[in-house]
Amino acid sequence: KQEKKKPDVIVLNTCSIRDHAEQKVYSYLGPHAKRKRDGEDITIIVAGCVAQQEGQSLLRRVPEIDLVMGPQYANRISDLLEDVANGNQVVATEASHIMEDSTKPRRQSSVAAWVNIIYGCNERCTYCIVPTTRGVEQSRPVESIVDEVKELVSQGFKEVTLLGQNIDAYGRDMMPKRKFSDLLRIVGDVPGLERLRFVTSHPRYMSLGVVDAVAETNAACEYFHIPFQSGSNAVLKAMGRGHTREKFLSIVNRIRQRLPDAAITADVIVGFPGETEEDFLDTLNLMREVKFDTVNTAAYSPRPNTPAATWENQLSEEVKQDRLRRINDLNAEHAEERRARMMGRVVEVLVEERNVKKPTQVMGRTTHGYIVYFDGDIDELRGNLVNVEIDTCQRYYLAGKITNEEVTKF
């Protein structure tokens, strides 16, 4: 039996959003550090947000590491490895301008692609470690973004999702300043682009003009992801979010006016330090008022180097888990209700992949972002827009059959 060859270069790409990320990094490094201590000629690299956060302390705890690099150095790894080859131990975590040839998002699909339009984040939410690990906001030039989208379309991609930690801040660091709503219209006009999405919106900066741009741009999907994080103004203030419950609802109202059938998804944190039962009920009430298509829920988890982690008014795990359970129950109820309205409709589905659980079916998505399964040959249908009549509505997916009927107009 041939022994599996061990790698000569180990790159540990890290994320620090979730709790225990640092412990997992040190645990994973252990066996590789031992290989190096035993005399093997290997190079150990720690990249990403934990690398940015920990910096020199990584080398102090695991001196076998050769390179510690933050996300802003992703497109300069070859230069840094050259320094390592010259016998240096390198820590690259200082602020650095992200060059235009920065590494592109991974294309895990041959149909839909992601395109970064703004890097970093200037916000200082008291629970979030992202600004300290990803640097300041840096918007890409419009021309560069459009060129990338055109290239993707020429390669056969049908859908593009524009990415940014705070996408509505796009252009505010430019001279002259640019508007994200204008970029949406420009990218949406790229010939051959069938669908355009974007994430993530911030209620503090999201303008009503963005809603109008989506409504007036043919390629733009009727889908918005807008984290509200809490329905309590007191908690929002403690979080440093810079917006109120009322501002968030005004955005939702504009979406419902211009695009009544649009899908709205969000993120929320329960159990934030100092959150009272009344605060939590405000969050549940906001969810009942909006009825989101899906909400990504999380119980608050203290992150190192964030203000909220040091506060004394932390809630018990029991309270946090109880609130998480209650909000998840409501989230599931709304997800089921929102998808149930699709029963009997004819929807346009962009076919992406085979249904791995049922190979005779294919999987695609509606403009709302709903997953749809139906019978079909993936080799014939991948990348095609297909009209499907919905006959099954489940909590997190739809199913139906191909039809020649026109898409149901709402």
PDB file of C-alpha atoms in Angstrom, residues 108-357:
ATOM      1  CA  GLN A 108     -17.468  26.852  -7.228  1.00  0.00           C
ATOM      2  CA  SER A 109     -20.121  26.932  -9.950  1.00  0.00           C
ATOM      3  CA  SER A 110     -19.898  27.183 -13.722  1.00  0.00           C
ATOM      4  CA  VAL A 111     -23.162  29.147 -13.732  1.00  0.00           C
ATOM      5  CA  ALA A 112     -22.964  31.705 -10.896  1.00  0.00           C
ATOM      6  CA  ALA A 113     -19.892  33.703  -9.836  1.00  0.00           C
ATOM      7  CA  TRP A 114     -18.954  36.100  -7.052  1.00  0.00           C
ATOM      8  CA  VAL A 115     -17.237  39.435  -7.701  1.00  0.00           C
ATOM      9  CA  ASN A 116     -15.709  41.577  -4.954  1.00  0.00           C
ATOM     10  CA  ILE A 117     -16.480  45.275  -5.358  1.00  0.00           C
ATOM     11  CA  ILE A 118     -15.323  46.620  -1.967  1.00  0.00           C
ATOM     12  CA  TYR A 119     -12.886  45.233   0.580  1.00  0.00           C
ATOM     13  CA  GLY A 120     -12.680  45.921   4.314  1.00  0.00           C
ATOM     14  CA  CYS A 121     -15.096  47.649   6.666  1.00  0.00           C
ATOM     15  CA  ASN A 122     -14.998  51.040   8.436  1.00  0.00           C
ATOM     16  CA  GLU A 123     -17.755  50.219  10.921  1.00  0.00           C
ATOM     17  CA  ARG A 124     -17.045  49.598  14.587  1.00  0.00           C
ATOM     18  CA  CYS A 125     -19.840  47.334  15.744  1.00  0.00           C
ATOM     19  CA  THR A 126     -18.988  46.422  19.323  1.00  0.00           C
ATOM     20  CA  TYR A 127     -19.386  42.663  18.771  1.00  0.00           C
ATOM     21  CA  CYS A 128     -17.551  42.331  15.460  1.00  0.00           C
ATOM     22  CA  ILE A 129     -13.918  41.530  14.782  1.00  0.00           C
ATOM     23  CA  VAL A 130     -14.073  42.055  10.993  1.00  0.00           C
ATOM     24  CA  PRO A 131     -12.832  45.687  10.884  1.00  0.00           C
ATOM     25  CA  THR A 132      -9.663  44.789  12.801  1.00  0.00           C
ATOM     26  CA  THR A 133      -8.935  41.789  10.589  1.00  0.00           C
ATOM     27  CA  ARG A 134      -9.924  42.963   7.103  1.00  0.00           C
ATOM     28  CA  GLY A 135      -8.756  46.563   7.103  1.00  0.00           C
ATOM     29  CA  VAL A 136     -10.359  49.783   5.908  1.00  0.00           C
ATOM     30  CA  GLU A 137     -12.852  50.043   3.076  1.00  0.00           C
ATOM     31  CA  GLN A 138     -11.358  50.064  -0.409  1.00  0.00           C
ATOM     32  CA  SER A 139     -13.671  50.248  -3.415  1.00  0.00           C
ATOM     33  CA  ARG A 140     -12.630  48.787  -6.744  1.00  0.00           C
ATOM     34  CA  PRO A 141     -12.873  51.002  -9.837  1.00  0.00           C
ATOM     35  CA  VAL A 142     -16.122  50.687 -11.774  1.00  0.00           C
ATOM     36  CA  GLU A 143     -14.226  49.875 -14.972  1.00  0.00           C
ATOM     37  CA  SER A 144     -12.393  46.990 -13.318  1.00  0.00           C
ATOM     38  CA  ILE A 145     -15.615  45.496 -11.957  1.00  0.00           C
ATOM     39  CA  VAL A 146     -17.382  45.779 -15.306  1.00  0.00           C
ATOM     40  CA  ASP A 147     -14.415  44.212 -17.124  1.00  0.00           C
ATOM     41  CA  GLU A 148     -14.465  41.256 -14.725  1.00  0.00           C
ATOM     42  CA  VAL A 149     -18.216  40.757 -15.175  1.00  0.00           C
ATOM     43  CA  LYS A 150     -17.866  40.925 -18.968  1.00  0.00           C
ATOM     44  CA  GLU A 151     -15.099  38.326 -18.813  1.00  0.00           C
ATOM     45  CA  LEU A 152     -17.278  36.050 -16.674  1.00  0.00           C
ATOM     46  CA  VAL A 153     -20.172  36.360 -19.132  1.00  0.00           C
ATOM     47  CA  SER A 154     -17.818  35.496 -21.987  1.00  0.00           C
ATOM     48  CA  GLN A 155     -16.851  32.343 -20.059  1.00  0.00           C
ATOM     49  CA  GLY A 156     -20.498  31.288 -19.836  1.00  0.00           C
ATOM     50  CA  PHE A 157     -21.493  32.519 -16.378  1.00  0.00           C
ATOM     51  CA  LYS A 158     -25.136  33.609 -16.219  1.00  0.00           C
ATOM     52  CA  GLU A 159     -25.341  35.083 -12.722  1.00  0.00           C
ATOM     53  CA  VAL A 160     -23.046  37.371 -10.740  1.00  0.00           C
ATOM     54  CA  THR A 161     -23.234  38.281  -7.057  1.00  0.00           C
ATOM     55  CA  LEU A 162     -21.470  41.507  -6.084  1.00  0.00           C
ATOM     56  CA  LEU A 163     -19.711  41.132  -2.720  1.00  0.00           C
ATOM     57  CA  GLY A 164     -18.842  43.516   0.081  1.00  0.00           C
ATOM     58  CA  GLN A 165     -18.811  43.373   3.872  1.00  0.00           C
ATOM     59  CA  ASN A 166     -20.719  46.671   3.725  1.00  0.00           C
ATOM     60  CA  ILE A 167     -21.688  46.874   0.082  1.00  0.00           C
ATOM     61  CA  ASP A 168     -23.707  50.089   0.414  1.00  0.00           C
ATOM     62  CA  ALA A 169     -20.505  51.917   1.368  1.00  0.00           C
ATOM     63  CA  TYR A 170     -19.189  51.303  -2.150  1.00  0.00           C
ATOM     64  CA  GLY A 171     -17.660  54.426  -3.640  1.00  0.00           C
ATOM     65  CA  ARG A 172     -17.597  56.632  -0.556  1.00  0.00           C
ATOM     66  CA  ASP A 173     -13.798  56.274  -0.397  1.00  0.00           C
ATOM     67  CA  MET A 174     -13.421  57.390  -4.025  1.00  0.00           C
ATOM     68  CA  MET A 175     -12.722  60.834  -5.447  1.00  0.00           C
ATOM     69  CA  PRO A 176     -15.174  61.789  -6.804  1.00  0.00           C
ATOM     70  CA  LYS A 177     -17.514  59.629  -4.757  1.00  0.00           C
ATOM     71  CA  ARG A 178     -19.561  56.941  -6.500  1.00  0.00           C
ATOM     72  CA  LYS A 179     -22.945  55.433  -5.609  1.00  0.00           C
ATOM     73  CA  PHE A 180     -23.633  51.723  -5.276  1.00  0.00           C
ATOM     74  CA  SER A 181     -27.030  52.233  -6.920  1.00  0.00           C
ATOM     75  CA  ASP A 182     -25.278  53.587 -10.027  1.00  0.00           C
ATOM     76  CA  LEU A 183     -22.915  50.589 -10.085  1.00  0.00           C
ATOM     77  CA  LEU A 184     -25.910  48.227  -9.934  1.00  0.00           C
ATOM     78  CA  ARG A 185     -27.406  49.825 -13.025  1.00  0.00           C
ATOM     79  CA  ILE A 186     -24.094  49.769 -14.910  1.00  0.00           C
ATOM     80  CA  VAL A 187     -23.299  46.125 -14.136  1.00  0.00           C
ATOM     81  CA  GLY A 188     -26.920  45.134 -14.762  1.00  0.00           C
ATOM     82  CA  ASP A 189     -26.596  46.442 -18.323  1.00  0.00           C
ATOM     83  CA  VAL A 190     -23.673  44.140 -19.214  1.00  0.00           C
ATOM     84  CA  PRO A 191     -24.844  42.230 -22.325  1.00  0.00           C
ATOM     85  CA  GLY A 192     -25.469  38.550 -21.663  1.00  0.00           C
ATOM     86  CA  LEU A 193     -25.733  38.831 -17.885  1.00  0.00           C
ATOM     87  CA  GLU A 194     -28.990  37.148 -16.923  1.00  0.00           C
ATOM     88  CA  ARG A 195     -29.015  37.709 -13.167  1.00  0.00           C
ATOM     89  CA  LEU A 196     -27.406  40.121 -10.724  1.00  0.00           C
ATOM     90  CA  ARG A 197     -27.378  39.826  -6.928  1.00  0.00           C
ATOM     91  CA  PHE A 198     -25.460  41.593  -4.135  1.00  0.00           C
ATOM     92  CA  VAL A 199     -24.580  41.134  -0.454  1.00  0.00           C
ATOM     93  CA  THR A 200     -24.327  42.408   2.256  1.00  0.00           C
ATOM     94  CA  SER A 201     -26.420  45.557   2.801  1.00  0.00           C
ATOM     95  CA  HIS A 202     -26.141  47.720   5.921  1.00  0.00           C
ATOM     96  CA  PRO A 203     -29.303  49.535   7.100  1.00  0.00           C
ATOM     97  CA  ARG A 204     -27.215  52.531   8.112  1.00  0.00           C
ATOM     98  CA  TYR A 205     -26.079  53.175   4.544  1.00  0.00           C
ATOM     99  CA  MET A 206     -28.574  51.415   2.302  1.00  0.00           C
ATOM    100  CA  SER A 207     -30.290  54.115   0.277  1.00  0.00           C
ATOM    101  CA  LEU A 208     -33.795  53.928  -1.112  1.00  0.00           C
ATOM    102  CA  GLY A 209     -32.089  54.494  -4.464  1.00  0.00           C
ATOM    103  CA  VAL A 210     -30.689  50.949  -4.249  1.00  0.00           C
ATOM    104  CA  VAL A 211     -34.240  49.591  -4.045  1.00  0.00           C
ATOM    105  CA  ASP A 212     -35.188  51.697  -7.063  1.00  0.00           C
ATOM    106  CA  ALA A 213     -32.133  50.456  -8.987  1.00  0.00           C
ATOM    107  CA  VAL A 214     -33.113  46.826  -8.354  1.00  0.00           C
ATOM    108  CA  ALA A 215     -36.707  47.533  -9.442  1.00  0.00           C
ATOM    109  CA  GLU A 216     -35.548  49.260 -12.636  1.00  0.00           C
ATOM    110  CA  THR A 217     -32.691  46.932 -13.675  1.00  0.00           C
ATOM    111  CA  ASN A 218     -33.823  43.863 -15.633  1.00  0.00           C
ATOM    112  CA  ALA A 219     -30.964  41.610 -14.522  1.00  0.00           C
ATOM    113  CA  ALA A 220     -31.259  42.526 -10.820  1.00  0.00           C
ATOM    114  CA  CYS A 221     -32.928  39.836  -8.721  1.00  0.00           C
ATOM    115  CA  GLU A 222     -35.772  40.696  -6.349  1.00  0.00           C
ATOM    116  CA  TYR A 223     -33.698  39.645  -3.358  1.00  0.00           C
ATOM    117  CA  PHE A 224     -32.246  41.688  -0.480  1.00  0.00           C
ATOM    118  CA  HIS A 225     -30.020  40.528   2.375  1.00  0.00           C
ATOM    119  CA  ILE A 226     -30.105  43.186   5.108  1.00  0.00           C
ATOM    120  CA  PRO A 227     -28.910  42.194   8.599  1.00  0.00           C
ATOM    121  CA  PHE A 228     -30.904  43.981  11.304  1.00  0.00           C
ATOM    122  CA  GLN A 229     -29.120  42.229  14.256  1.00  0.00           C
ATOM    123  CA  SER A 230     -31.749  43.329  16.809  1.00  0.00           C
ATOM    124  CA  GLY A 231     -35.245  44.766  16.911  1.00  0.00           C
ATOM    125  CA  SER A 232     -34.460  46.839  20.006  1.00  0.00           C
ATOM    126  CA  ASN A 233     -33.134  50.383  19.627  1.00  0.00           C
ATOM    127  CA  ALA A 234     -31.368  50.069  22.984  1.00  0.00           C
ATOM    128  CA  VAL A 235     -29.485  46.971  21.848  1.00  0.00           C
ATOM    129  CA  LEU A 236     -28.745  48.471  18.420  1.00  0.00           C
ATOM    130  CA  LYS A 237     -27.185  51.466  20.154  1.00  0.00           C
ATOM    131  CA  ALA A 238     -25.084  49.210  22.391  1.00  0.00           C
ATOM    132  CA  MET A 239     -23.997  47.279  19.305  1.00  0.00           C
ATOM    133  CA  GLY A 240     -22.869  50.497  17.613  1.00  0.00           C
ATOM    134  CA  ARG A 241     -24.933  49.701  14.535  1.00  0.00           C
ATOM    135  CA  GLY A 242     -25.684  53.317  13.669  1.00  0.00           C
ATOM    136  CA  HIS A 243     -29.298  52.685  12.686  1.00  0.00           C
ATOM    137  CA  THR A 244     -32.639  52.261  14.415  1.00  0.00           C
ATOM    138  CA  ARG A 245     -35.503  49.818  14.177  1.00  0.00           C
ATOM    139  CA  GLU A 246     -37.481  52.547  12.390  1.00  0.00           C
ATOM    140  CA  LYS A 247     -34.769  53.091   9.753  1.00  0.00           C
ATOM    141  CA  PHE A 248     -34.688  49.371   9.013  1.00  0.00           C
ATOM    142  CA  LEU A 249     -38.458  49.192   8.644  1.00  0.00           C
ATOM    143  CA  SER A 250     -38.459  52.212   6.315  1.00  0.00           C
ATOM    144  CA  ILE A 251     -36.160  50.271   3.957  1.00  0.00           C
ATOM    145  CA  VAL A 252     -38.432  47.223   4.140  1.00  0.00           C
ATOM    146  CA  ASN A 253     -41.456  49.406   3.390  1.00  0.00           C
ATOM    147  CA  ARG A 254     -39.750  50.834   0.297  1.00  0.00           C
ATOM    148  CA  ILE A 255     -38.944  47.304  -0.909  1.00  0.00           C
ATOM    149  CA  ARG A 256     -42.549  46.198  -0.389  1.00  0.00           C
ATOM    150  CA  GLN A 257     -43.787  49.277  -2.281  1.00  0.00           C
ATOM    151  CA  ARG A 258     -41.508  48.873  -5.303  1.00  0.00           C
ATOM    152  CA  LEU A 259     -41.127  45.078  -5.313  1.00  0.00           C
ATOM    153  CA  PRO A 260     -44.049  43.543  -3.374  1.00  0.00           C
ATOM    154  CA  ASP A 261     -42.932  39.966  -4.047  1.00  0.00           C
ATOM    155  CA  ALA A 262     -39.250  40.460  -3.192  1.00  0.00           C
ATOM    156  CA  ALA A 263     -37.419  38.119  -0.833  1.00  0.00           C
ATOM    157  CA  ILE A 264     -35.801  39.706   2.216  1.00  0.00           C
ATOM    158  CA  THR A 265     -33.301  37.806   4.338  1.00  0.00           C
ATOM    159  CA  ALA A 266     -31.297  38.971   7.338  1.00  0.00           C
ATOM    160  CA  ASP A 267     -28.918  38.208  10.210  1.00  0.00           C
ATOM    161  CA  VAL A 268     -29.745  38.570  13.895  1.00  0.00           C
ATOM    162  CA  ILE A 269     -27.897  38.145  17.194  1.00  0.00           C
ATOM    163  CA  VAL A 270     -29.714  37.165  20.386  1.00  0.00           C
ATOM    164  CA  GLY A 271     -28.363  37.294  23.910  1.00  0.00           C
ATOM    165  CA  PHE A 272     -26.210  40.394  23.353  1.00  0.00           C
ATOM    166  CA  PRO A 273     -24.810  41.776  26.629  1.00  0.00           C
ATOM    167  CA  GLY A 274     -27.537  43.634  28.503  1.00  0.00           C
ATOM    168  CA  GLU A 275     -30.365  42.399  26.247  1.00  0.00           C
ATOM    169  CA  THR A 276     -33.538  42.224  28.341  1.00  0.00           C
ATOM    170  CA  GLU A 277     -36.545  40.013  27.716  1.00  0.00           C
ATOM    171  CA  GLU A 278     -38.355  43.136  26.460  1.00  0.00           C
ATOM    172  CA  ASP A 279     -35.507  43.811  24.018  1.00  0.00           C
ATOM    173  CA  PHE A 280     -35.732  40.250  22.768  1.00  0.00           C
ATOM    174  CA  LEU A 281     -39.505  40.522  22.325  1.00  0.00           C
ATOM    175  CA  ASP A 282     -38.892  43.665  20.233  1.00  0.00           C
ATOM    176  CA  THR A 283     -36.769  41.492  17.928  1.00  0.00           C
ATOM    177  CA  LEU A 284     -39.477  38.853  17.628  1.00  0.00           C
ATOM    178  CA  ASN A 285     -42.051  41.558  16.921  1.00  0.00           C
ATOM    179  CA  LEU A 286     -39.902  43.049  14.166  1.00  0.00           C
ATOM    180  CA  MET A 287     -39.655  39.605  12.595  1.00  0.00           C
ATOM    181  CA  ARG A 288     -43.436  39.230  12.735  1.00  0.00           C
ATOM    182  CA  GLU A 289     -43.842  42.632  11.108  1.00  0.00           C
ATOM    183  CA  VAL A 290     -41.424  41.896   8.246  1.00  0.00           C
ATOM    184  CA  LYS A 291     -41.815  38.109   7.819  1.00  0.00           C
ATOM    185  CA  PHE A 292     -38.355  37.405   6.438  1.00  0.00           C
ATOM    186  CA  ASP A 293     -37.784  34.639   3.914  1.00  0.00           C
ATOM    187  CA  THR A 294     -34.844  33.412   5.989  1.00  0.00           C
ATOM    188  CA  VAL A 295     -32.911  34.789   8.961  1.00  0.00           C
ATOM    189  CA  ASN A 296     -29.420  33.634   9.885  1.00  0.00           C
ATOM    190  CA  THR A 297     -29.605  33.451  13.676  1.00  0.00           C
ATOM    191  CA  ALA A 298     -26.810  33.301  16.232  1.00  0.00           C
ATOM    192  CA  ALA A 299     -26.448  33.546  19.983  1.00  0.00           C
ATOM    193  CA  TYR A 300     -23.952  36.230  20.978  1.00  0.00           C
ATOM    194  CA  SER A 301     -20.407  34.924  21.291  1.00  0.00           C
ATOM    195  CA  PRO A 302     -17.687  37.171  22.811  1.00  0.00           C
ATOM    196  CA  ARG A 303     -14.887  37.807  20.306  1.00  0.00           C
ATOM    197  CA  PRO A 304     -11.371  38.844  21.375  1.00  0.00           C
ATOM    198  CA  ASN A 305     -10.405  42.477  20.835  1.00  0.00           C
ATOM    199  CA  THR A 306     -14.032  43.623  20.687  1.00  0.00           C
ATOM    200  CA  PRO A 307     -15.563  46.061  23.228  1.00  0.00           C
ATOM    201  CA  ALA A 308     -18.641  43.955  24.035  1.00  0.00           C
ATOM    202  CA  ALA A 309     -16.489  41.002  25.087  1.00  0.00           C
ATOM    203  CA  THR A 310     -15.211  43.001  28.082  1.00  0.00           C
ATOM    204  CA  TRP A 311     -18.592  44.134  29.384  1.00  0.00           C
ATOM    205  CA  GLU A 312     -19.845  42.797  32.687  1.00  0.00           C
ATOM    206  CA  ASN A 313     -23.498  42.470  31.671  1.00  0.00           C
ATOM    207  CA  GLN A 314     -23.019  39.170  29.795  1.00  0.00           C
ATOM    208  CA  LEU A 315     -26.039  36.879  29.666  1.00  0.00           C
ATOM    209  CA  SER A 316     -25.973  33.255  30.755  1.00  0.00           C
ATOM    210  CA  GLU A 317     -25.705  30.487  28.162  1.00  0.00           C
ATOM    211  CA  GLU A 318     -29.086  29.211  29.330  1.00  0.00           C
ATOM    212  CA  VAL A 319     -30.787  32.521  28.481  1.00  0.00           C
ATOM    213  CA  LYS A 320     -28.979  32.781  25.141  1.00  0.00           C
ATOM    214  CA  GLN A 321     -29.887  29.257  24.085  1.00  0.00           C
ATOM    215  CA  ASP A 322     -33.515  29.714  25.144  1.00  0.00           C
ATOM    216  CA  ARG A 323     -33.809  32.871  23.044  1.00  0.00           C
ATOM    217  CA  LEU A 324     -32.058  31.211  20.133  1.00  0.00           C
ATOM    218  CA  ARG A 325     -34.547  28.337  20.245  1.00  0.00           C
ATOM    219  CA  ARG A 326     -37.513  30.707  20.333  1.00  0.00           C
ATOM    220  CA  ILE A 327     -36.295  32.855  17.476  1.00  0.00           C
ATOM    221  CA  ASN A 328     -35.464  29.786  15.386  1.00  0.00           C
ATOM    222  CA  ASP A 329     -39.019  28.520  15.842  1.00  0.00           C
ATOM    223  CA  LEU A 330     -40.408  31.814  14.531  1.00  0.00           C
ATOM    224  CA  ASN A 331     -37.840  31.887  11.718  1.00  0.00           C
ATOM    225  CA  ALA A 332     -38.913  28.399  10.574  1.00  0.00           C
ATOM    226  CA  GLU A 333     -42.584  29.387  10.694  1.00  0.00           C
ATOM    227  CA  HIS A 334     -41.990  32.439   8.483  1.00  0.00           C
ATOM    228  CA  ALA A 335     -39.717  30.551   6.065  1.00  0.00           C
ATOM    229  CA  GLU A 336     -42.463  27.987   5.530  1.00  0.00           C
ATOM    230  CA  GLU A 337     -45.144  30.648   5.133  1.00  0.00           C
ATOM    231  CA  ARG A 338     -43.124  32.669   2.616  1.00  0.00           C
ATOM    232  CA  ARG A 339     -42.423  29.654   0.406  1.00  0.00           C
ATOM    233  CA  ALA A 340     -46.007  28.406   0.624  1.00  0.00           C
ATOM    234  CA  ARG A 341     -47.144  31.419  -1.414  1.00  0.00           C
ATOM    235  CA  MET A 342     -45.283  29.953  -4.408  1.00  0.00           C
ATOM    236  CA  MET A 343     -47.647  26.956  -4.707  1.00  0.00           C
ATOM    237  CA  GLY A 344     -49.066  26.724  -8.237  1.00  0.00           C
ATOM    238  CA  ARG A 345     -46.949  29.540  -9.599  1.00  0.00           C
ATOM    239  CA  VAL A 346     -44.755  29.294 -12.674  1.00  0.00           C
ATOM    240  CA  VAL A 347     -41.284  30.563 -11.791  1.00  0.00           C
ATOM    241  CA  GLU A 348     -38.095  31.066 -13.769  1.00  0.00           C
ATOM    242  CA  VAL A 349     -35.287  28.832 -12.493  1.00  0.00           C
ATOM    243  CA  LEU A 350     -31.596  29.146 -13.351  1.00  0.00           C
ATOM    244  CA  VAL A 351     -30.335  25.550 -13.360  1.00  0.00           C
ATOM    245  CA  GLU A 352     -27.056  25.103 -11.486  1.00  0.00           C
ATOM    246  CA  GLU A 353     -26.374  21.508 -10.464  1.00  0.00           C
ATOM    247  CA  ARG A 354     -27.718  17.981 -10.106  1.00  0.00           C
ATOM    248  CA  ASN A 355     -29.807  17.165  -7.042  1.00  0.00           C
ATOM    249  CA  VAL A 356     -27.233  15.063  -5.174  1.00  0.00           C
ATOM    250  CA  LYS A 357     -29.967  13.232  -3.257  1.00  0.00           C
TER     251      LYS A 357
END
